[in-house]
Structures are given as structure tokens and as C-alpha cells.
Amino acid sequence: MATELTPQERDAALARLPGWTFHQQENSLQRAFEFADFSEAFGVMTRIAIEAEKLGHHPEWRNVYNLLQIRLTTHDAGNAVTALDVALAERIGSFV
Amino acid sequence: MATELTPQERDAALARLPGWTFHQQENSLQRAFEFADFSEAFGVMTRIAIEAEKLGHHPEWRNVYNLLQIRLTTHDAGNAVTALDVALAERIGSFV
């Protein structure tokens, strides 16, 4: 089972994840995206959905038209940031 | 352009939209869904996305694994409930 990253591990991961920030209060990695329109936003969401299923780890996300907000945390680890969140953020970063 | 429904029009529409409620404070139609898993949730989101594009009217929505929360309001009408929101809710209801 994934365990919470230490602050050092988390900071090292964030240094490799441009655009992502750690939100202390919500204990999660977060990133907001703005696309050209809904079609582009949902296209990216579909790619993320496929990666999430492959990883067995899913985002919390909110979409309004061309805007997408993603929050990554691991519920099984007591809502903490784990290597699974970093892995999903890396995959998202590879195509957005 | 879509204009805000009167309370009478809105109530008549809601009577034909099981599961949907009108949230006064947020001036929107809202509904929450619980699916078997992420794959089923995202499958339904994909169908909704296609309908939304066809209508030219899009949901505000939030997904976490098998849960989906949808909020419908019309930004162009000053964040009010219009016939467009009712139309999208009807299409969603036709396959969920």
C-alpha cells in the first residue's frame, strides 16, 4: 500500500512536476489547466482517465467548460500524498 | 439567448426531471450520481460530454472515483437556470 511521502520526498517530486503545487491544508497535489474549449478539456480528461485506470489511482477533478482543476491525494493512505499521486501527476504532465 | 426560467417554468421542468433539485443559493439544477466504479462514471461522463457539445451547453461537474456531482446553470444568463439547463438535464436523464 502506498504510504505518505516525507516532506523531503514530496519536495523532490514537486521539483520534477512543473505546474503542480502542494496544498498543505488539503494535503494534496493540485494543478489547474485552461484549455481552448470544452472539447479540448474533455479530450485531455479522457487521456487522464485512461492513465488513471491503468495506474489504479484516480484524480479528484472539477471541470467547467475549458477549465480543469485537479487534486491528487491517496484516500487509502488517509488522504495523504503518496508515490501514486506523483506517478499520476507525471503521466498527466507527459501529455498536457 | 436563453433567459432565466420563471419559478413556475422551473418547477414544471423539475417535475419531469427525477433526481434533480433546484439549489436556490447557487441558482442551479443539481444532481449527484454514484456508479459502480471510475470506469462506469467516466463512461457516463463521456456520453454527457458528447450531448453537452451537441447542445452547446456544458455542465459544471466534479468527479471522485465512482461519484459524480453535476451542477447546471447558464453563465450567459447571469448564472441562472434556463431552458438550456433543462435540456441538458433531460438528455442526461435519458441514459443515466
PDB file of N, CA and C in Angstrom, chain A residues 38-39 42 45-46 49 53 58-65 75, chain B residues 38-39 42 45-46 49 53 58-65 75:
ATOM      1  N   PHE A  38     -14.254  23.344 -24.395  1.00  0.00           N
ATOM      2  CA  PHE A  38     -14.670  22.144 -23.685  1.00  0.00           C
ATOM      3  C   PHE A  38     -14.140  20.882 -24.357  1.00  0.00           C
ATOM      4  N   SER A  39     -14.185  20.869 -25.670  1.00  0.00           N
ATOM      5  CA  SER A  39     -13.742  19.673 -26.395  1.00  0.00           C
ATOM      6  C   SER A  39     -12.284  19.349 -26.077  1.00  0.00           C
ATOM      7  N   PHE A  42     -12.092  18.137 -22.398  1.00  0.00           N
ATOM      8  CA  PHE A  42     -12.575  16.777 -22.183  1.00  0.00           C
ATOM      9  C   PHE A  42     -11.685  15.750 -22.882  1.00  0.00           C
ATOM     10  N   MET A  45      -9.075  15.176 -20.426  1.00  0.00           N
ATOM     11  CA  MET A  45      -9.650  14.401 -19.310  1.00  0.00           C
ATOM     12  C   MET A  45      -9.738  12.918 -19.688  1.00  0.00           C
ATOM     13  N   THR A  46     -10.066  12.665 -20.936  1.00  0.00           N
ATOM     14  CA  THR A  46     -10.179  11.271 -21.375  1.00  0.00           C
ATOM     15  C   THR A  46      -8.822  10.578 -21.331  1.00  0.00           C
ATOM     16  N   ALA A  49      -8.115   9.932 -17.744  1.00  0.00           N
ATOM     17  CA  ALA A  49      -8.959   8.834 -17.234  1.00  0.00           C
ATOM     18  C   ALA A  49      -8.334   7.482 -17.574  1.00  0.00           C
ATOM     19  N   GLU A  53      -6.922   4.767 -14.838  1.00  0.00           N
ATOM     20  CA  GLU A  53      -7.359   3.369 -14.758  1.00  0.00           C
ATOM     21  C   GLU A  53      -6.161   2.431 -14.821  1.00  0.00           C
ATOM     22  N   HIS A  58      -6.928   7.436  -9.049  1.00  0.00           N
ATOM     23  CA  HIS A  58      -7.801   8.364  -9.770  1.00  0.00           C
ATOM     24  C   HIS A  58      -7.767   9.774  -9.204  1.00  0.00           C
ATOM     25  N   PRO A  59      -7.995  10.754 -10.060  1.00  0.00           N
ATOM     26  CA  PRO A  59      -7.986  12.149  -9.595  1.00  0.00           C
ATOM     27  C   PRO A  59      -9.311  12.554  -8.966  1.00  0.00           C
ATOM     28  N   GLU A  60      -9.264  13.591  -8.166  1.00  0.00           N
ATOM     29  CA  GLU A  60     -10.464  14.351  -7.844  1.00  0.00           C
ATOM     30  C   GLU A  60     -10.398  15.524  -8.801  1.00  0.00           C
ATOM     31  N   TRP A  61     -11.425  15.749  -9.562  1.00  0.00           N
ATOM     32  CA  TRP A  61     -11.335  16.826 -10.545  1.00  0.00           C
ATOM     33  C   TRP A  61     -12.665  17.495 -10.768  1.00  0.00           C
ATOM     34  N   ARG A  62     -12.535  18.750 -11.224  1.00  0.00           N
ATOM     35  CA  ARG A  62     -13.698  19.594 -11.441  1.00  0.00           C
ATOM     36  C   ARG A  62     -13.492  20.283 -12.784  1.00  0.00           C
ATOM     37  N   ASN A  63     -14.505  20.239 -13.582  1.00  0.00           N
ATOM     38  CA  ASN A  63     -14.412  20.857 -14.909  1.00  0.00           C
ATOM     39  C   ASN A  63     -15.592  21.802 -15.118  1.00  0.00           C
ATOM     40  N   VAL A  64     -15.274  22.964 -15.656  1.00  0.00           N
ATOM     41  CA  VAL A  64     -16.290  23.915 -16.115  1.00  0.00           C
ATOM     42  C   VAL A  64     -15.820  24.418 -17.470  1.00  0.00           C
ATOM     43  N   TYR A  65     -16.506  24.009 -18.527  1.00  0.00           N
ATOM     44  CA  TYR A  65     -16.166  24.385 -19.897  1.00  0.00           C
ATOM     45  C   TYR A  65     -14.683  24.125 -20.211  1.00  0.00           C
ATOM     46  N   HIS A  75      -6.590   8.354  -0.874  1.00  0.00           N
ATOM     47  CA  HIS A  75      -7.568   8.102   0.192  1.00  0.00           C
ATOM     48  C   HIS A  75      -7.144   6.915   1.059  1.00  0.00           C
TER      49      HIS A  75
ATOM     50  N   PHE B  38     -14.923   3.869 -11.273  1.00  0.00           N
ATOM     51  CA  PHE B  38     -14.498   5.018 -12.081  1.00  0.00           C
ATOM     52  C   PHE B  38     -14.819   4.819 -13.551  1.00  0.00           C
ATOM     53  N   SER B  39     -14.603   3.608 -14.037  1.00  0.00           N
ATOM     54  CA  SER B  39     -14.823   3.349 -15.458  1.00  0.00           C
ATOM     55  C   SER B  39     -16.276   3.621 -15.839  1.00  0.00           C
ATOM     56  N   PHE B  42     -16.851   7.465 -15.640  1.00  0.00           N
ATOM     57  CA  PHE B  42     -16.272   8.221 -16.760  1.00  0.00           C
ATOM     58  C   PHE B  42     -16.968   7.878 -18.076  1.00  0.00           C
ATOM     59  N   MET B  45     -19.814  10.123 -18.058  1.00  0.00           N
ATOM     60  CA  MET B  45     -19.333  11.490 -18.300  1.00  0.00           C
ATOM     61  C   MET B  45     -19.054  11.707 -19.790  1.00  0.00           C
ATOM     62  N   THR B  46     -18.554  10.686 -20.441  1.00  0.00           N
ATOM     63  CA  THR B  46     -18.249  10.811 -21.868  1.00  0.00           C
ATOM     64  C   THR B  46     -19.532  10.993 -22.680  1.00  0.00           C
ATOM     65  N   ALA B  49     -20.654  14.456 -22.057  1.00  0.00           N
ATOM     66  CA  ALA B  49     -19.795  15.423 -22.763  1.00  0.00           C
ATOM     67  C   ALA B  49     -20.239  15.571 -24.221  1.00  0.00           C
ATOM     68  N   GLU B  53     -21.733  18.985 -25.933  1.00  0.00           N
ATOM     69  CA  GLU B  53     -21.193  19.622 -27.131  1.00  0.00           C
ATOM     70  C   GLU B  53     -22.272  19.809 -28.185  1.00  0.00           C
ATOM     71  N   HIS B  58     -22.766  23.322 -21.383  1.00  0.00           N
ATOM     72  CA  HIS B  58     -21.899  22.387 -20.671  1.00  0.00           C
ATOM     73  C   HIS B  58     -22.136  22.371 -19.169  1.00  0.00           C
ATOM     74  N   PRO B  59     -21.888  21.237 -18.544  1.00  0.00           N
ATOM     75  CA  PRO B  59     -22.096  21.134 -17.094  1.00  0.00           C
ATOM     76  C   PRO B  59     -20.908  21.683 -16.308  1.00  0.00           C
ATOM     77  N   GLU B  60     -21.158  22.033 -15.066  1.00  0.00           N
ATOM     78  CA  GLU B  60     -20.088  22.146 -14.088  1.00  0.00           C
ATOM     79  C   GLU B  60     -20.133  20.819 -13.363  1.00  0.00           C
ATOM     80  N   TRP B  61     -19.026  20.139 -13.292  1.00  0.00           N
ATOM     81  CA  TRP B  61     -19.088  18.827 -12.659  1.00  0.00           C
ATOM     82  C   TRP B  61     -17.802  18.481 -11.952  1.00  0.00           C
ATOM     83  N   ARG B  62     -17.980  17.582 -10.970  1.00  0.00           N
ATOM     84  CA  ARG B  62     -16.880  17.168 -10.106  1.00  0.00           C
ATOM     85  C   ARG B  62     -16.968  15.657  -9.990  1.00  0.00           C
ATOM     86  N   ASN B  63     -15.866  15.011 -10.188  1.00  0.00           N
ATOM     87  CA  ASN B  63     -15.827  13.555 -10.110  1.00  0.00           C
ATOM     88  C   ASN B  63     -14.731  13.112  -9.153  1.00  0.00           C
ATOM     89  N   VAL B  64     -15.074  12.163  -8.314  1.00  0.00           N
ATOM     90  CA  VAL B  64     -14.096  11.466  -7.481  1.00  0.00           C
ATOM     91  C   VAL B  64     -14.427   9.985  -7.560  1.00  0.00           C
ATOM     92  N   TYR B  65     -13.567   9.232  -8.229  1.00  0.00           N
ATOM     93  CA  TYR B  65     -13.750   7.800  -8.429  1.00  0.00           C
ATOM     94  C   TYR B  65     -15.141   7.469  -8.992  1.00  0.00           C
ATOM     95  N   HIS B  75     -24.280  30.473 -17.604  1.00  0.00           N
ATOM     96  CA  HIS B  75     -23.445  31.636 -17.319  1.00  0.00           C
ATOM     97  C   HIS B  75     -23.868  32.851 -18.146  1.00  0.00           C
TER      98      HIS B  75
END
